Coordinates of C-alpha atoms and ligand atoms in Angstrom, one line a residue:
X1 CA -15.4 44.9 6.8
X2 CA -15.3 43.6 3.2
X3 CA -18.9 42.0 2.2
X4 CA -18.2 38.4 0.9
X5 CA -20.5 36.7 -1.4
X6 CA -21.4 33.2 -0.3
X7 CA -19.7 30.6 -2.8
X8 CA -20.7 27.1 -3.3
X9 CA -18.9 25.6 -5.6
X10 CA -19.6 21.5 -6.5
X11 CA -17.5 19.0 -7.5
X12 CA -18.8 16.4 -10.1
X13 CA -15.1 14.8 -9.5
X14 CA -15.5 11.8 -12.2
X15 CA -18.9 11.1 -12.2
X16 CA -21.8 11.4 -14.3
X17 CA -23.3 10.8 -18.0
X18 CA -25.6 13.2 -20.1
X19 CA -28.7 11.5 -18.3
X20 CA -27.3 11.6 -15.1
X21 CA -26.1 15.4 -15.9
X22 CA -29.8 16.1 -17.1
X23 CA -31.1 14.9 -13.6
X24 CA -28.7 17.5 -11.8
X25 CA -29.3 20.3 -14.3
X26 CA -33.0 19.6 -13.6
X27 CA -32.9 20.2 -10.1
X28 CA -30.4 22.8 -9.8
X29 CA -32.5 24.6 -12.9
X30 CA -36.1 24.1 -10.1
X31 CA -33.7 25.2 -6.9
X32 CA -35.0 28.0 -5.6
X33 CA -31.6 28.8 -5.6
X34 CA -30.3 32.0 -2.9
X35 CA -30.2 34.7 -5.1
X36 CA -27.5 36.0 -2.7
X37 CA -25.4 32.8 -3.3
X38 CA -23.0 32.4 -6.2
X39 CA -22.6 28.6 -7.4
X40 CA -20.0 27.2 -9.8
X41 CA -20.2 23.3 -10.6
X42 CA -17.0 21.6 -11.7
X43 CA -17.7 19.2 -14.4
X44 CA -16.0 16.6 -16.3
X45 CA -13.7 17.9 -19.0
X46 CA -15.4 15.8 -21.9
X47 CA -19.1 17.3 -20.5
X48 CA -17.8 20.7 -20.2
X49 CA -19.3 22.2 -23.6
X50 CA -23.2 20.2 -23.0
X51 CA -23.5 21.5 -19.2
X52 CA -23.0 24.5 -20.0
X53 CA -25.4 24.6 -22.9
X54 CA -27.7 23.2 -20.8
X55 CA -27.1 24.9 -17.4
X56 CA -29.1 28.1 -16.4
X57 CA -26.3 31.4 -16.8
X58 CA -26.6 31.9 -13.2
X59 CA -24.4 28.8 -12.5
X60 CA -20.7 29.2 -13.3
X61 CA -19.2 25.8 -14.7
X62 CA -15.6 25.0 -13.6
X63 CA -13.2 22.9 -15.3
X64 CA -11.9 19.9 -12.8
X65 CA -8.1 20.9 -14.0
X66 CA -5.9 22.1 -16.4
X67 CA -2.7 22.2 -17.6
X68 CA 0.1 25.0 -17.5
X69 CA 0.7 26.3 -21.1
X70 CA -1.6 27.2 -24.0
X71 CA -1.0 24.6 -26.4
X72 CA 0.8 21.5 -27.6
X73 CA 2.1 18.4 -27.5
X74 CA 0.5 17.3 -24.1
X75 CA -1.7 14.4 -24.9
X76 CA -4.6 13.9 -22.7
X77 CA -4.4 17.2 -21.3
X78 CA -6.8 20.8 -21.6
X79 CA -5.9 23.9 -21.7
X80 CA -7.4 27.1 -20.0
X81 CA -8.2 28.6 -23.6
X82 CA -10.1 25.0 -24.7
X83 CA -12.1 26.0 -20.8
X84 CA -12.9 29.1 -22.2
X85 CA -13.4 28.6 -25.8
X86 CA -16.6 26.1 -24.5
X87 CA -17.7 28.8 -22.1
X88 CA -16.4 27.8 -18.7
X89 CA -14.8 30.4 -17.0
X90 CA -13.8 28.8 -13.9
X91 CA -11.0 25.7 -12.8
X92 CA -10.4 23.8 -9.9
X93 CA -6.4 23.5 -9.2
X94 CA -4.7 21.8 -6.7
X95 CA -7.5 18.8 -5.4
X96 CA -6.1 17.2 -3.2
X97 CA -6.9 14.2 -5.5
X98 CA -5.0 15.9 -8.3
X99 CA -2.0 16.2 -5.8
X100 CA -2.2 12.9 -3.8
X101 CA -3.5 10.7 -6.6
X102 CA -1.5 12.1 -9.6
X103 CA 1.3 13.8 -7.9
X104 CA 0.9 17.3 -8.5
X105 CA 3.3 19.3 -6.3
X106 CA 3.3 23.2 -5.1
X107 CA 4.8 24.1 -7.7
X108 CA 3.0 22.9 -10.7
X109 CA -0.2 24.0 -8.7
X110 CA 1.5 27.7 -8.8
X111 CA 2.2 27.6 -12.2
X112 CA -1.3 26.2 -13.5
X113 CA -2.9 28.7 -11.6
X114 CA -1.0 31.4 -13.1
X115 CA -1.4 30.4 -16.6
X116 CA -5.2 29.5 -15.7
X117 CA -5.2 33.6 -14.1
X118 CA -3.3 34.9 -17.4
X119 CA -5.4 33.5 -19.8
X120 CA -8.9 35.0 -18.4
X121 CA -9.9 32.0 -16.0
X122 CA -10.9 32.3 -12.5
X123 CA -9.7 30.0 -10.0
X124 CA -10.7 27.7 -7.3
X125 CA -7.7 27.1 -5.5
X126 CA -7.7 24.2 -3.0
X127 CA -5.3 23.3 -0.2
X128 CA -5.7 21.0 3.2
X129 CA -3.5 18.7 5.5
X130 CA -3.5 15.1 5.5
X131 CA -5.3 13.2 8.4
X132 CA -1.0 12.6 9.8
X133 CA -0.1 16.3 8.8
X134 CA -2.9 17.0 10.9
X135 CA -2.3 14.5 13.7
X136 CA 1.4 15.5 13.4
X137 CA 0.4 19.4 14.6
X138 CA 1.5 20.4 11.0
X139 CA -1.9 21.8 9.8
X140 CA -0.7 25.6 9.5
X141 CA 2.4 24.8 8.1
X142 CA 0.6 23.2 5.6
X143 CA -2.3 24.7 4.3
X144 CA 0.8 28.1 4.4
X145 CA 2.7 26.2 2.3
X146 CA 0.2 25.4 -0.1
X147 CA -1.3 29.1 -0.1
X148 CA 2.7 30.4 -0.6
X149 CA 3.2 28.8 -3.0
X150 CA 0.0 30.1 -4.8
X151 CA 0.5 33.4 -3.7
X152 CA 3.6 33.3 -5.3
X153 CA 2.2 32.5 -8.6
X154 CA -0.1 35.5 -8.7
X155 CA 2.0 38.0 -7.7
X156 CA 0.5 41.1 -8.4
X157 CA -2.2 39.6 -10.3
X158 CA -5.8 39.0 -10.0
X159 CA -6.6 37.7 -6.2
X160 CA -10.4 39.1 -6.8
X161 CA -10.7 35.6 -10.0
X162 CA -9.3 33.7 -6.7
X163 CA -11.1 31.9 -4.5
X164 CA -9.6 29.4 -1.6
X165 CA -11.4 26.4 -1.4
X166 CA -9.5 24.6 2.7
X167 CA -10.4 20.8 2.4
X168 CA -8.9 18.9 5.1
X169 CA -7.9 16.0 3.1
X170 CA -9.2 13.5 5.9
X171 CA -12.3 14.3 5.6
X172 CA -12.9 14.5 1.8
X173 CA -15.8 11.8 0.5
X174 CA -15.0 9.9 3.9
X175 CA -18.3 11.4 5.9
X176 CA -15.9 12.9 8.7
X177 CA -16.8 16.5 8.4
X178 CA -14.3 19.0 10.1
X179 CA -16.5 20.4 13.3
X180 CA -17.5 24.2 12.4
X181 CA -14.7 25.4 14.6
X182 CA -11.7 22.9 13.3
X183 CA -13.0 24.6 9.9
X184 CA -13.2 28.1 11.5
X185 CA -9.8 28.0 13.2
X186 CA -8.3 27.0 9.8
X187 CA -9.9 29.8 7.6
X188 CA -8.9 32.6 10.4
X189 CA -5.1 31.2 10.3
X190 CA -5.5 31.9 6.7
X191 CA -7.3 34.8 6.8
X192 CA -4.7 35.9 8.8
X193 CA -2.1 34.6 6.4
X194 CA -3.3 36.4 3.3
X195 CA -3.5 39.6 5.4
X196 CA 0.6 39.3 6.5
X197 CA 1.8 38.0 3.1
X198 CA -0.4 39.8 0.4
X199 CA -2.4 42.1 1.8
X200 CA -4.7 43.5 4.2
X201 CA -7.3 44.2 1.4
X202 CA -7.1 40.9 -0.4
X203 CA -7.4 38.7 2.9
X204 CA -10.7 40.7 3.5
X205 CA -12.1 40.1 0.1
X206 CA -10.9 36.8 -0.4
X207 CA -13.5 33.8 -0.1
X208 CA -12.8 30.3 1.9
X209 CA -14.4 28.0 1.3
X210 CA -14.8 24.6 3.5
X211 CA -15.1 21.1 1.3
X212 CA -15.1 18.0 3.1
X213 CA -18.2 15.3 3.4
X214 CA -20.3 18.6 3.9
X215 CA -24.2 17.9 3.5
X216 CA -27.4 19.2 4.0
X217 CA -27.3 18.0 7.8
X218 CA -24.2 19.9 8.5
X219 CA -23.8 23.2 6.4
X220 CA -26.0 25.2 8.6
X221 CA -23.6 25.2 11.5
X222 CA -21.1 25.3 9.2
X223 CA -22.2 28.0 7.4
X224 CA -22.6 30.4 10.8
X225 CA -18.5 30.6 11.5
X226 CA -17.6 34.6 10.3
X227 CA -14.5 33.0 8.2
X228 CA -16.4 30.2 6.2
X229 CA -17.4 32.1 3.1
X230 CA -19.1 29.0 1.1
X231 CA -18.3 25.4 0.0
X232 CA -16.7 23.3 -2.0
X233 CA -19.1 20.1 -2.3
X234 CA -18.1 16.6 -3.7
X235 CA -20.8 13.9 -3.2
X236 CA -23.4 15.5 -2.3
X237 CA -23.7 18.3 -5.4
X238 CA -24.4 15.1 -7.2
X239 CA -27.9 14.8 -5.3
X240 CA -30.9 17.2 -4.8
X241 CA -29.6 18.2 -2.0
X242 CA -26.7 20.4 -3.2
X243 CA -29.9 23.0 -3.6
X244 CA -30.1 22.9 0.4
X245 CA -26.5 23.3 0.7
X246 CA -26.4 26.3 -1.8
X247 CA -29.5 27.7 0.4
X248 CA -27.4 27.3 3.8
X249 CA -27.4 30.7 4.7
X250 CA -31.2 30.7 4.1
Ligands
PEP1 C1 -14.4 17.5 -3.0 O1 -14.3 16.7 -3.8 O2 -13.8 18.6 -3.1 C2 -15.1 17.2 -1.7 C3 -15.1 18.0 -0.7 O3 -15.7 15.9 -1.7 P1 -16.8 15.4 -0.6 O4 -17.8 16.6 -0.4 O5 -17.4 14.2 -1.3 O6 -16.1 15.1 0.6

């Protein structure tokens, strides 16, 4: 069986200023951080170029979003090569925020991740069912849907620069964690998925992570399920301890 490296990714969502930024460098800079773990921190687009000036280079910064095509007239928007060209080398497509709040379908998910993919970016993909998809028996048939649909974008291309972040959109900044099996259960469907649709190879090697409301009380447990191959963490990477999440397996 493939050996996946543990993945905690955070999510600074929109939050933050340099001294705020300073406090979190400062404690992700004293960890100890798991050696074993690899951690990415999604930043705000405008403090993309100062974290990672300021972060250690054993934390991967991530880029919140970006858009679908090099260059041009798309005002307000950055492109994979700006991520780059500050020394990111990671984005987050596909938040549920980004789809629910600013309308971002399948398909423009697909396409950003393949343009993010092409251009030398690595990807943290997200997908999750709404509290009535959920509720409705339509989890599967979702979080499919989603990963189709990203699949489909890379083709033949890179799966390895991918990494599945499954956030159940119900319980994302609300405190309602999924149990460790809900979460489980999901990321073995998917498992399964990648292994039937792309290949046998790729759903071995391919992280999942879990995001939703998870903290320092609850990653242990989560941490244990075989399929649950890191985190994506909103609120709490804000706080000291994101270090204790990043140590879960510890
Ligand atoms: C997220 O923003 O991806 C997230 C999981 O948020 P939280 O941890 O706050 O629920």
């Amino acid at each position: 069986m493939a050996t996946r490296k543990f993945f905690v990714g955070g999510n600074w969502k929109m939050n933050g200023n340099k001294a705020e930024i300073n406090g979190i460098i400062d404690f992700l800079s004293k960890g100890p951080l798991d050696p074993n773990v690899e951690v990415v921190v999604g930043v705000p687009a405008i403090y993309l170029d100062y974290s990672r000036s300021k972060l250690p280079r054993s934390i991967g910064v991530a880029a919140q979003n970006c858009y679908k095509v090099a260059k041009g007239a798309f005002t307000g928007e950055n492109s994979s090569a700006m991520i780059l060209d500050v020394g990111a080398d990671w984005v987050i497509l596909g938040h549920s925020e980004r789809r629910n709040v600013f309308g971002e379908n399948d398909e423009l998910i697909g396409e950003k991740v393949r343009h993010a993919l092409e251009s030398g970016l690595s990807v943290i993909a997200c997908i999750g069912e709404t509290l009535d998809e959920r509720e409705g028996g339509r989890t599967e048939e979702v979080v499919f849907r989603q990963t189709a649909a990203i699949s489909k974008a890379i083709g033949q291309g890179s799966w390895e620069k991918v990494v599945l972040a499954y956030e159940p959109v119900w319980a994302i900044g609300t405190g309602k964690t999924a149990s460790p099996e809900q979460a489980q259960e999901v990321h073995d469907q998917l498992r399964k998925w990648l292994a039937k649709e792309v290949s046998s190879d790729v759903s071995q090697k391919t992280r999942i992570l879990y995001g939703g409301s998870v903290t320092a009380g609850n990653c242990k447990e989560l941490a244990k399920k075989e399929d649950i191959d890191g985190f994506l963490v909103g609120g709490a990477s804000l706080k000291p301890e994101f270090v204790n999440i990043i140590n879960a397996k510890q």
